[in-house]
Amino acid sequence: MPRTDRPRILTGDQPTGRLHIGHWVGTLENRVRLQDEYDCYFLIANMHAFTTRAAEPEAIRRDTLDLVKDWLAAGIDPERSTLVLQTEIPAIAELTWFLAMLLPVNRVLRNPTLRAELEAKGLGDSYSFGFPLYTVGQCADILAFRAELVPVGADQVAHVEMCREVARRFAHVYCGVAPTTPDADYERAGGVFPVPEAMVGRVGRLVGIDGVRKMSKTMDNAIYLSDTTAQIRAKVARLHTGRQATTDPGDIANPLFQYVRAFLTDPDRIRTLEDRYARGDAIGDGSIKAEVAAAIDALVAPIRERRAAYDGARGDAAILELLRAHTARANQVANRTAELARAAMKLDFARPG
Ligand code: TRP
């Protein structure tokens, strides 16, 4: 059992397919690193997957197991951290209702991340009722664990901001906490929930190999944590820079150099490359791409290897077993939160508060 006297983290991913190197620099490396400092809860947002794929339960189940495999391979340690399978946590569904009453519908629909997703997915006005609701559900995910810190990629900050608003509002409306209370003091002042903070990784938004859009599975521009050396090389080679000759002064803000800074580990080497590229000092894109591909390969090689250990039915069985044990652990915390919330709302009728 992990020590529980540390501040809590709650964060997670929607199971939509394999994780990529954008996840790694955006948030995954933070999550792996913070497992000793924080009591960490990592949530598989499988309910959210149904917002756009309600008719694909089997694919969602598959993606759910795959996400956990990717996490474990990346270094999420089930001995120190708790895995949270969203649909196994009744308190999250209950809190979603409670919080939904405190958020004006226009506030929810104005959420810039929600708007961007509707646009990107071309959903127009034909999306499910559950789609905007997921943003409220995400507030409930975080607050059910009374988390103080939420490590996420840059695109999720708008959701954490909404969560902060609703956490404060709950405290004002039901816990007698004064609106002038500093965010850091909400629990001490009698609030059920801390006002959580987002933490964005060192590269909040990694450009995809198309050189234009954010790296994402749906845009087919991602380098996956499970890609082979050859796949990584081929993908990096596709990066377009528009540069003609090794003596052309290059633009060190281009996608290739975003990768140089994100994945090369030696700061001196990065500076040298930037300097020579900017001056067009007989340096070809091909050699830089080879260096970038090697650096990415070095990062993902151990992940790829550990991932292979979970292949097949034996791997599935191990993951299911883990999820069962972790669900019990997660529900201890989330059920307690729900009790506290019900008591604050004068709803402590039949169950002990
Ligand atoms: N919406 C997040 C994503 O698509 C996943 C998520 C669900 C999440 N609940 C969360 C992230 C709570 C952080 C905290 O990546």
mmCIF file of C-alpha atoms and ligand atoms in Angstrom:
data_model
loop_
_atom_site.group_PDB
_atom_site.id
_atom_site.type_symbol
_atom_site.label_atom_id
_atom_site.label_comp_id
_atom_site.label_asym_id
_atom_site.label_seq_id
_atom_site.Cartn_x
_atom_site.Cartn_y
_atom_site.Cartn_z
ATOM 1 C CA MET A 1 0.000 0.000 0.000
ATOM 2 C CA PRO A 2 1.478 3.397 -0.917
ATOM 3 C CA ARG A 3 1.969 6.104 1.689
ATOM 4 C CA THR A 4 -1.056 8.378 1.661
ATOM 5 C CA ASP A 5 0.138 11.397 3.644
ATOM 6 C CA ARG A 6 1.440 13.070 0.514
ATOM 7 C CA PRO A 7 -0.495 15.656 -1.549
ATOM 8 C CA ARG A 8 -2.513 14.011 -4.284
ATOM 9 C CA ILE A 9 -2.280 13.998 -8.040
ATOM 10 C CA LEU A 10 -5.171 13.013 -10.267
ATOM 11 C CA THR A 11 -4.684 12.951 -13.982
ATOM 12 C CA GLY A 12 -5.432 10.646 -16.844
ATOM 13 C CA ASP A 13 -6.052 9.917 -20.478
ATOM 14 C CA GLN A 14 -8.936 8.915 -22.614
ATOM 15 C CA PRO A 15 -8.432 5.430 -24.062
ATOM 16 C CA THR A 16 -8.336 6.238 -27.762
ATOM 17 C CA GLY A 17 -5.321 4.265 -28.903
ATOM 18 C CA ARG A 18 -1.610 4.131 -28.380
ATOM 19 C CA LEU A 19 0.318 6.839 -26.544
ATOM 20 C CA HIS A 20 2.851 8.898 -28.482
ATOM 21 C CA ILE A 21 5.928 10.999 -27.772
ATOM 22 C CA GLY A 22 3.752 14.131 -27.528
ATOM 23 C CA HIS A 23 2.110 12.559 -24.460
ATOM 24 C CA TRP A 24 5.550 11.852 -23.069
ATOM 25 C CA VAL A 25 6.922 15.413 -23.179
ATOM 26 C CA GLY A 26 3.511 16.948 -22.468
ATOM 27 C CA THR A 27 2.710 15.098 -19.281
ATOM 28 C CA LEU A 28 3.750 11.452 -19.047
ATOM 29 C CA GLU A 29 7.325 12.139 -17.979
ATOM 30 C CA ASN A 30 6.008 14.427 -15.210
ATOM 31 C CA ARG A 31 3.684 11.708 -14.018
ATOM 32 C CA VAL A 32 6.446 9.133 -13.915
ATOM 33 C CA ARG A 33 8.755 11.537 -12.076
ATOM 34 C CA LEU A 34 6.254 12.675 -9.439
ATOM 35 C CA GLN A 35 5.270 9.240 -8.151
ATOM 36 C CA ASP A 36 7.326 9.490 -4.967
ATOM 37 C CA GLU A 37 6.521 13.073 -4.117
ATOM 38 C CA TYR A 38 2.762 12.715 -4.587
ATOM 39 C CA ASP A 39 0.064 10.169 -3.869
ATOM 40 C CA CYS A 40 -0.780 9.595 -7.529
ATOM 41 C CA TYR A 41 -4.086 8.533 -9.090
ATOM 42 C CA PHE A 42 -3.980 7.837 -12.810
ATOM 43 C CA LEU A 43 -7.396 7.702 -14.409
ATOM 44 C CA ILE A 44 -8.447 5.808 -17.511
ATOM 45 C CA ALA A 45 -11.293 7.973 -18.835
ATOM 46 C CA ASN A 46 -13.206 5.098 -20.427
ATOM 47 C CA MET A 47 -16.587 6.756 -19.854
ATOM 48 C CA HIS A 48 -15.394 9.716 -21.906
ATOM 49 C CA ALA A 49 -14.593 7.380 -24.779
ATOM 50 C CA PHE A 50 -18.325 6.692 -25.072
ATOM 51 C CA THR A 51 -19.093 10.372 -25.746
ATOM 52 C CA THR A 52 -18.153 9.902 -29.399
ATOM 53 C CA ARG A 53 -17.930 6.099 -29.714
ATOM 54 C CA ALA A 54 -21.012 4.868 -27.867
ATOM 55 C CA ALA A 55 -21.513 2.049 -30.355
ATOM 56 C CA GLU A 56 -17.981 0.663 -29.985
ATOM 57 C CA PRO A 57 -17.837 -0.952 -26.534
ATOM 58 C CA GLU A 58 -15.437 -3.675 -27.607
ATOM 59 C CA ALA A 59 -12.954 -1.250 -29.134
ATOM 60 C CA ILE A 60 -13.149 0.921 -26.016
ATOM 61 C CA ARG A 61 -12.466 -2.091 -23.796
ATOM 62 C CA ARG A 62 -9.452 -2.981 -25.957
ATOM 63 C CA ASP A 63 -8.175 0.619 -25.822
ATOM 64 C CA THR A 64 -8.673 0.659 -22.056
ATOM 65 C CA LEU A 65 -6.351 -2.311 -21.546
ATOM 66 C CA ASP A 66 -3.876 -0.919 -24.078
ATOM 67 C CA LEU A 67 -3.700 2.410 -22.277
ATOM 68 C CA VAL A 68 -2.818 0.712 -19.005
ATOM 69 C CA LYS A 69 -0.156 -1.346 -20.785
ATOM 70 C CA ASP A 70 1.347 1.810 -22.294
ATOM 71 C CA TRP A 71 1.374 3.501 -18.895
ATOM 72 C CA LEU A 72 3.069 0.617 -17.132
ATOM 73 C CA ALA A 73 5.609 0.359 -19.931
ATOM 74 C CA ALA A 74 6.303 4.089 -19.662
ATOM 75 C CA GLY A 75 7.073 3.772 -15.960
ATOM 76 C CA ILE A 76 3.821 4.242 -14.089
ATOM 77 C CA ASP A 77 4.434 2.034 -11.077
ATOM 78 C CA PRO A 78 1.391 0.196 -9.709
ATOM 79 C CA GLU A 79 3.189 -0.340 -6.409
ATOM 80 C CA ARG A 80 3.438 3.375 -5.764
ATOM 81 C CA SER A 81 0.511 4.797 -7.733
ATOM 82 C CA THR A 82 -3.162 3.926 -8.041
ATOM 83 C CA LEU A 83 -4.886 3.171 -11.336
ATOM 84 C CA VAL A 84 -8.423 4.517 -11.538
ATOM 85 C CA LEU A 85 -10.842 2.956 -13.990
ATOM 86 C CA GLN A 86 -13.420 5.712 -14.317
ATOM 87 C CA THR A 87 -16.528 3.557 -14.792
ATOM 88 C CA GLU A 88 -15.731 1.573 -11.636
ATOM 89 C CA ILE A 89 -15.901 4.693 -9.453
ATOM 90 C CA PRO A 90 -19.563 5.485 -8.621
ATOM 91 C CA ALA A 91 -18.556 8.642 -6.745
ATOM 92 C CA ILE A 92 -17.411 10.224 -10.013
ATOM 93 C CA ALA A 93 -20.849 9.830 -11.590
ATOM 94 C CA GLU A 94 -22.522 11.172 -8.473
ATOM 95 C CA LEU A 95 -20.242 14.193 -8.224
ATOM 96 C CA THR A 96 -20.771 14.915 -11.921
ATOM 97 C CA TRP A 97 -24.447 15.523 -11.129
ATOM 98 C CA PHE A 98 -23.661 17.708 -8.128
ATOM 99 C CA LEU A 99 -21.141 19.830 -10.015
ATOM 100 C CA ALA A 100 -23.388 20.111 -13.072
ATOM 101 C CA MET A 101 -25.805 22.142 -10.915
ATOM 102 C CA LEU A 102 -23.110 24.685 -10.143
ATOM 103 C CA LEU A 103 -21.965 25.309 -13.713
ATOM 104 C CA PRO A 104 -24.058 27.466 -16.039
ATOM 105 C CA VAL A 105 -24.639 25.594 -19.289
ATOM 106 C CA ASN A 106 -23.170 28.506 -21.245
ATOM 107 C CA ARG A 107 -20.006 28.326 -19.196
ATOM 108 C CA VAL A 108 -19.615 24.678 -20.149
ATOM 109 C CA LEU A 109 -20.283 25.275 -23.836
ATOM 110 C CA ARG A 110 -17.806 28.172 -23.915
ATOM 111 C CA ASN A 111 -14.956 25.934 -22.732
ATOM 112 C CA PRO A 112 -12.298 26.539 -25.424
ATOM 113 C CA THR A 113 -10.982 22.958 -25.389
ATOM 114 C CA LEU A 114 -14.507 21.627 -25.878
ATOM 115 C CA ARG A 115 -15.052 24.055 -28.766
ATOM 116 C CA ALA A 116 -11.764 23.070 -30.386
ATOM 117 C CA GLU A 117 -12.660 19.383 -30.155
ATOM 118 C CA LEU A 118 -16.095 19.914 -31.680
ATOM 119 C CA GLU A 119 -14.379 21.726 -34.513
ATOM 120 C CA ALA A 120 -11.554 19.220 -34.999
ATOM 121 C CA LYS A 121 -13.945 16.263 -34.969
ATOM 122 C CA GLY A 122 -16.321 18.068 -37.336
ATOM 123 C CA LEU A 123 -19.210 17.344 -34.985
ATOM 124 C CA GLY A 124 -21.117 20.524 -35.882
ATOM 125 C CA ASP A 125 -24.263 20.540 -33.755
ATOM 126 C CA SER A 126 -24.885 16.821 -33.935
ATOM 127 C CA TYR A 127 -22.890 15.756 -30.897
ATOM 128 C CA SER A 128 -24.310 13.750 -28.012
ATOM 129 C CA PHE A 129 -25.554 15.399 -24.814
ATOM 130 C CA GLY A 130 -22.816 13.443 -23.093
ATOM 131 C CA PHE A 131 -20.109 15.160 -25.088
ATOM 132 C CA PRO A 132 -20.162 18.543 -23.330
ATOM 133 C CA LEU A 133 -21.019 16.710 -20.104
ATOM 134 C CA TYR A 134 -17.630 15.033 -20.147
ATOM 135 C CA THR A 135 -16.007 18.347 -19.182
ATOM 136 C CA VAL A 136 -18.095 18.397 -15.999
ATOM 137 C CA GLY A 137 -17.231 14.743 -15.499
ATOM 138 C CA GLN A 138 -13.574 15.661 -15.723
ATOM 139 C CA CYS A 139 -14.026 18.147 -12.861
ATOM 140 C CA ALA A 140 -15.587 15.286 -10.894
ATOM 141 C CA ASP A 141 -12.635 12.991 -11.720
ATOM 142 C CA ILE A 142 -10.228 15.472 -10.197
ATOM 143 C CA LEU A 143 -12.342 16.487 -7.207
ATOM 144 C CA ALA A 144 -13.362 12.903 -6.322
ATOM 145 C CA PHE A 145 -9.730 12.378 -5.352
ATOM 146 C CA ARG A 146 -9.381 15.812 -3.743
ATOM 147 C CA ALA A 147 -6.295 16.272 -5.890
ATOM 148 C CA GLU A 148 -4.061 19.295 -5.535
ATOM 149 C CA LEU A 149 -2.086 18.850 -8.727
ATOM 150 C CA VAL A 150 -3.161 17.832 -12.236
ATOM 151 C CA PRO A 151 -0.256 17.148 -14.636
ATOM 152 C CA VAL A 152 -1.629 17.553 -18.170
ATOM 153 C CA GLY A 153 -0.756 18.688 -21.670
ATOM 154 C CA ALA A 154 -1.478 22.310 -22.593
ATOM 155 C CA ASP A 155 -4.811 21.417 -24.232
ATOM 156 C CA GLN A 156 -6.266 20.323 -20.881
ATOM 157 C CA VAL A 157 -5.613 23.529 -18.957
ATOM 158 C CA ALA A 158 -9.053 24.940 -19.840
ATOM 159 C CA HIS A 159 -10.663 21.903 -18.202
ATOM 160 C CA VAL A 160 -8.611 22.314 -15.049
ATOM 161 C CA GLU A 161 -9.599 25.979 -14.974
ATOM 162 C CA MET A 162 -13.271 24.989 -15.039
ATOM 163 C CA CYS A 163 -12.570 22.506 -12.269
ATOM 164 C CA ARG A 164 -10.986 25.244 -10.168
ATOM 165 C CA GLU A 165 -14.057 27.423 -10.634
ATOM 166 C CA VAL A 166 -16.481 24.714 -9.629
ATOM 167 C CA ALA A 167 -14.368 23.670 -6.635
ATOM 168 C CA ARG A 168 -14.494 27.234 -5.336
ATOM 169 C CA ARG A 169 -18.203 27.520 -6.039
ATOM 170 C CA PHE A 170 -18.971 24.307 -4.151
ATOM 171 C CA ALA A 171 -17.104 25.687 -1.158
ATOM 172 C CA HIS A 172 -18.914 29.031 -1.285
ATOM 173 C CA VAL A 173 -22.370 27.514 -1.713
ATOM 174 C CA TYR A 174 -22.189 24.475 0.587
ATOM 175 C CA CYS A 175 -19.253 24.872 2.945
ATOM 176 C CA GLY A 176 -19.498 28.509 4.047
ATOM 177 C CA VAL A 177 -16.079 29.322 2.635
ATOM 178 C CA ALA A 178 -15.647 33.052 1.938
ATOM 179 C CA PRO A 179 -15.054 33.956 -1.730
ATOM 180 C CA THR A 180 -12.057 36.029 -0.613
ATOM 181 C CA THR A 181 -10.255 32.876 0.604
ATOM 182 C CA PRO A 182 -6.929 32.308 -1.204
ATOM 183 C CA ASP A 183 -7.012 29.224 -3.457
ATOM 184 C CA ALA A 184 -4.413 27.426 -1.371
ATOM 185 C CA ASP A 185 -6.585 27.657 1.761
ATOM 186 C CA TYR A 186 -9.900 26.194 0.620
ATOM 187 C CA GLU A 187 -9.635 22.923 2.510
ATOM 188 C CA ARG A 188 -8.374 24.582 5.665
ATOM 189 C CA ALA A 189 -11.305 27.015 5.452
ATOM 190 C CA GLY A 190 -13.747 24.097 5.498
ATOM 191 C CA GLY A 191 -14.113 23.281 1.791
ATOM 192 C CA VAL A 192 -14.462 19.651 0.752
ATOM 193 C CA PHE A 193 -12.085 20.083 -2.196
ATOM 194 C CA PRO A 194 -8.711 21.728 -2.640
ATOM 195 C CA VAL A 195 -8.596 24.137 -5.596
ATOM 196 C CA PRO A 196 -6.353 22.077 -7.885
ATOM 197 C CA GLU A 197 -3.571 23.360 -10.090
ATOM 198 C CA ALA A 198 -2.606 22.281 -13.586
ATOM 199 C CA MET A 199 1.006 21.371 -14.319
ATOM 200 C CA VAL A 200 2.041 21.428 -17.968
ATOM 201 C CA GLY A 201 5.111 19.493 -19.120
ATOM 202 C CA ARG A 202 8.234 20.945 -20.686
ATOM 203 C CA VAL A 203 6.671 20.804 -24.155
ATOM 204 C CA GLY A 204 2.980 21.499 -23.656
ATOM 205 C CA ARG A 205 2.145 21.114 -27.323
ATOM 206 C CA LEU A 206 4.353 19.012 -29.564
ATOM 207 C CA VAL A 207 3.942 19.510 -33.294
ATOM 208 C CA GLY A 208 3.188 16.360 -35.316
ATOM 209 C CA ILE A 209 5.339 14.990 -38.116
ATOM 210 C CA ASP A 210 3.148 16.893 -40.586
ATOM 211 C CA GLY A 211 4.930 19.926 -39.128
ATOM 212 C CA VAL A 212 1.639 21.785 -38.749
ATOM 213 C CA ARG A 213 -0.825 20.343 -36.277
ATOM 214 C CA LYS A 214 -0.455 19.116 -32.719
ATOM 215 C CA MET A 215 0.749 15.528 -32.596
ATOM 216 C CA SER A 216 -2.327 13.356 -32.240
ATOM 217 C CA LYS A 217 -3.491 9.904 -33.103
ATOM 218 C CA THR A 218 -6.498 11.139 -35.035
ATOM 219 C CA MET A 219 -4.348 13.350 -37.292
ATOM 220 C CA ASP A 220 -2.101 10.434 -38.322
ATOM 221 C CA ASN A 221 0.988 12.492 -37.506
ATOM 222 C CA ALA A 222 2.258 10.743 -34.384
ATOM 223 C CA ILE A 223 5.354 8.820 -33.354
ATOM 224 C CA TYR A 224 4.135 6.157 -30.928
ATOM 225 C CA LEU A 225 5.874 4.915 -27.812
ATOM 226 C CA SER A 226 5.541 1.468 -29.405
ATOM 227 C CA ASP A 227 7.044 2.391 -32.805
ATOM 228 C CA THR A 228 10.049 0.424 -34.053
ATOM 229 C CA THR A 229 13.422 1.999 -34.804
ATOM 230 C CA ALA A 230 12.685 1.822 -38.537
ATOM 231 C CA GLN A 231 9.262 3.429 -38.120
ATOM 232 C CA ILE A 232 10.751 6.244 -36.063
ATOM 233 C CA ARG A 233 13.459 6.898 -38.669
ATOM 234 C CA ALA A 234 10.949 6.926 -41.523
ATOM 235 C CA LYS A 235 8.600 9.270 -39.678
ATOM 236 C CA VAL A 236 11.288 11.764 -38.696
ATOM 237 C CA ALA A 237 12.563 11.714 -42.291
ATOM 238 C CA ARG A 238 9.126 12.881 -43.424
ATOM 239 C CA LEU A 239 9.444 16.159 -41.506
ATOM 240 C CA HIS A 240 9.422 18.948 -44.048
ATOM 241 C CA THR A 241 11.701 21.950 -43.536
ATOM 242 C CA GLY A 242 11.716 23.531 -46.986
ATOM 243 C CA ARG A 243 15.483 23.950 -46.746
ATOM 244 C CA GLN A 244 17.466 23.321 -49.967
ATOM 245 C CA ALA A 245 21.223 23.342 -49.261
ATOM 246 C CA THR A 246 23.441 22.567 -46.264
ATOM 247 C CA THR A 247 24.626 26.175 -46.442
ATOM 248 C CA ASP A 248 21.141 27.707 -46.325
ATOM 249 C CA PRO A 249 20.614 29.536 -43.049
ATOM 250 C CA GLY A 250 17.918 27.445 -41.319
ATOM 251 C CA ASP A 251 15.029 28.445 -39.089
ATOM 252 C CA ILE A 252 15.589 27.011 -35.622
ATOM 253 C CA ALA A 253 11.907 27.520 -34.808
ATOM 254 C CA ASN A 254 10.944 24.920 -37.419
ATOM 255 C CA PRO A 255 9.393 21.567 -36.445
ATOM 256 C CA LEU A 256 12.700 19.720 -36.827
ATOM 257 C CA PHE A 257 14.335 21.966 -34.244
ATOM 258 C CA GLN A 258 11.349 21.706 -31.949
ATOM 259 C CA TYR A 259 12.163 17.998 -31.945
ATOM 260 C CA VAL A 260 15.882 18.703 -31.460
ATOM 261 C CA ARG A 261 15.104 20.657 -28.295
ATOM 262 C CA ALA A 262 12.447 18.201 -27.100
ATOM 263 C CA PHE A 263 14.432 14.978 -27.512
ATOM 264 C CA LEU A 264 18.196 15.532 -27.601
ATOM 265 C CA THR A 265 19.461 15.217 -24.069
ATOM 266 C CA ASP A 266 22.766 17.102 -24.245
ATOM 267 C CA PRO A 267 22.199 20.879 -23.963
ATOM 268 C CA ASP A 268 25.629 21.676 -25.467
ATOM 269 C CA ARG A 269 24.844 19.591 -28.507
ATOM 270 C CA ILE A 270 21.488 21.346 -28.910
ATOM 271 C CA ARG A 271 23.190 24.766 -28.796
ATOM 272 C CA THR A 272 25.827 23.714 -31.314
ATOM 273 C CA LEU A 273 23.217 22.419 -33.736
ATOM 274 C CA GLU A 274 21.092 25.542 -33.379
ATOM 275 C CA ASP A 275 24.094 27.755 -33.974
ATOM 276 C CA ARG A 276 25.335 25.894 -37.047
ATOM 277 C CA TYR A 277 21.850 25.523 -38.515
ATOM 278 C CA ALA A 278 21.053 29.219 -38.124
ATOM 279 C CA ARG A 279 24.294 30.120 -39.901
ATOM 280 C CA GLY A 280 24.013 27.438 -42.591
ATOM 281 C CA ASP A 281 27.367 26.065 -41.519
ATOM 282 C CA ALA A 282 27.512 23.036 -43.831
ATOM 283 C CA ILE A 283 24.905 21.120 -41.904
ATOM 284 C CA GLY A 284 22.287 18.992 -43.637
ATOM 285 C CA ASP A 285 18.755 18.300 -42.470
ATOM 286 C CA GLY A 286 19.377 14.587 -43.020
ATOM 287 C CA SER A 287 22.083 14.334 -40.382
ATOM 288 C CA ILE A 288 19.990 16.271 -37.864
ATOM 289 C CA LYS A 289 17.032 14.028 -38.570
ATOM 290 C CA ALA A 290 19.209 10.976 -37.957
ATOM 291 C CA GLU A 291 20.264 12.420 -34.596
ATOM 292 C CA VAL A 292 16.679 13.245 -33.645
ATOM 293 C CA ALA A 293 15.488 9.766 -34.656
ATOM 294 C CA ALA A 294 18.248 8.158 -32.589
ATOM 295 C CA ALA A 295 17.330 10.272 -29.557
ATOM 296 C CA ILE A 296 13.647 9.368 -29.858
ATOM 297 C CA ASP A 297 14.553 5.720 -30.316
ATOM 298 C CA ALA A 298 16.707 5.798 -27.176
ATOM 299 C CA LEU A 299 13.750 7.236 -25.266
ATOM 300 C CA VAL A 300 11.189 4.703 -26.457
ATOM 301 C CA ALA A 301 13.351 1.569 -26.707
ATOM 302 C CA PRO A 302 12.983 0.577 -23.031
ATOM 303 C CA ILE A 303 9.273 1.453 -23.130
ATOM 304 C CA ARG A 304 8.787 -0.659 -26.242
ATOM 305 C CA GLU A 305 10.545 -3.551 -24.584
ATOM 306 C CA ARG A 306 8.526 -3.415 -21.381
ATOM 307 C CA ARG A 307 5.345 -3.031 -23.443
ATOM 308 C CA ALA A 308 6.031 -6.300 -25.236
ATOM 309 C CA ALA A 309 5.856 -8.148 -21.913
ATOM 310 C CA TYR A 310 2.103 -7.394 -21.751
ATOM 311 C CA ASP A 311 1.292 -8.682 -25.238
ATOM 312 C CA GLY A 312 -1.474 -11.211 -25.659
ATOM 313 C CA ALA A 313 -4.074 -12.800 -23.410
ATOM 314 C CA ARG A 314 -1.675 -13.308 -20.480
ATOM 315 C CA GLY A 315 -0.973 -9.579 -20.527
ATOM 316 C CA ASP A 316 -4.692 -8.787 -20.617
ATOM 317 C CA ALA A 317 -5.324 -11.042 -17.630
ATOM 318 C CA ALA A 318 -2.564 -9.361 -15.634
ATOM 319 C CA ILE A 319 -3.985 -5.916 -16.384
ATOM 320 C CA LEU A 320 -7.527 -6.938 -15.421
ATOM 321 C CA GLU A 321 -6.256 -8.334 -12.139
ATOM 322 C CA LEU A 322 -4.408 -5.094 -11.430
ATOM 323 C CA LEU A 323 -7.482 -2.996 -12.243
ATOM 324 C CA ARG A 324 -9.577 -5.022 -9.810
ATOM 325 C CA ALA A 325 -7.201 -4.436 -6.937
ATOM 326 C CA HIS A 326 -6.707 -0.777 -7.759
ATOM 327 C CA THR A 327 -10.438 -0.123 -8.093
ATOM 328 C CA ALA A 328 -10.909 -1.116 -4.465
ATOM 329 C CA ARG A 329 -8.114 1.236 -3.411
ATOM 330 C CA ALA A 330 -9.453 4.127 -5.517
ATOM 331 C CA ASN A 331 -13.001 3.712 -4.246
ATOM 332 C CA GLN A 332 -11.847 4.083 -0.650
ATOM 333 C CA VAL A 333 -10.773 7.639 -1.404
ATOM 334 C CA ALA A 334 -13.577 8.567 -3.823
ATOM 335 C CA ASN A 335 -16.369 7.160 -1.630
ATOM 336 C CA ARG A 336 -15.110 9.192 1.286
ATOM 337 C CA THR A 337 -15.169 12.317 -0.892
ATOM 338 C CA ALA A 338 -18.746 11.601 -1.946
ATOM 339 C CA GLU A 339 -19.762 11.247 1.714
ATOM 340 C CA LEU A 340 -18.208 14.614 2.501
ATOM 341 C CA ALA A 341 -19.937 16.224 -0.491
ATOM 342 C CA ARG A 342 -23.317 14.718 0.421
ATOM 343 C CA ALA A 343 -22.961 15.928 3.986
ATOM 344 C CA ALA A 344 -22.102 19.452 2.817
ATOM 345 C CA MET A 345 -25.225 19.387 0.616
ATOM 346 C CA LYS A 346 -27.445 18.161 3.468
ATOM 347 C CA LEU A 347 -27.907 14.880 1.632
ATOM 348 C CA ASP A 348 -26.608 12.644 4.386
ATOM 349 C CA PHE A 349 -29.874 10.775 4.825
ATOM 350 C CA ALA A 350 -29.346 7.076 4.692
ATOM 351 C CA ARG A 351 -25.612 6.709 4.689
ATOM 352 C CA PRO A 352 -23.188 7.748 7.400
ATOM 353 C CA GLY A 353 -21.571 11.170 6.825
HETATM 354 N N1 TRP B 1 -9.745 14.755 -21.074
HETATM 355 C C1 TRP B 1 -8.453 14.157 -20.856
HETATM 356 C C2 TRP B 1 -7.816 13.852 -22.219
HETATM 357 O O1 TRP B 1 -8.532 13.731 -23.199
HETATM 358 C C3 TRP B 1 -8.523 12.892 -20.047
HETATM 359 C C4 TRP B 1 -9.037 13.116 -18.652
HETATM 360 C C5 TRP B 1 -10.232 12.688 -18.149
HETATM 361 C C6 TRP B 1 -8.359 13.778 -17.583
HETATM 362 N N2 TRP B 1 -10.352 13.044 -16.844
HETATM 363 C C7 TRP B 1 -9.241 13.713 -16.469
HETATM 364 C C8 TRP B 1 -7.139 14.452 -17.467
HETATM 365 C C9 TRP B 1 -8.902 14.306 -15.250
HETATM 366 C C10 TRP B 1 -6.818 15.035 -16.253
HETATM 367 C C11 TRP B 1 -7.685 14.969 -15.157
HETATM 368 O O2 TRP B 1 -6.641 13.685 -22.293
#
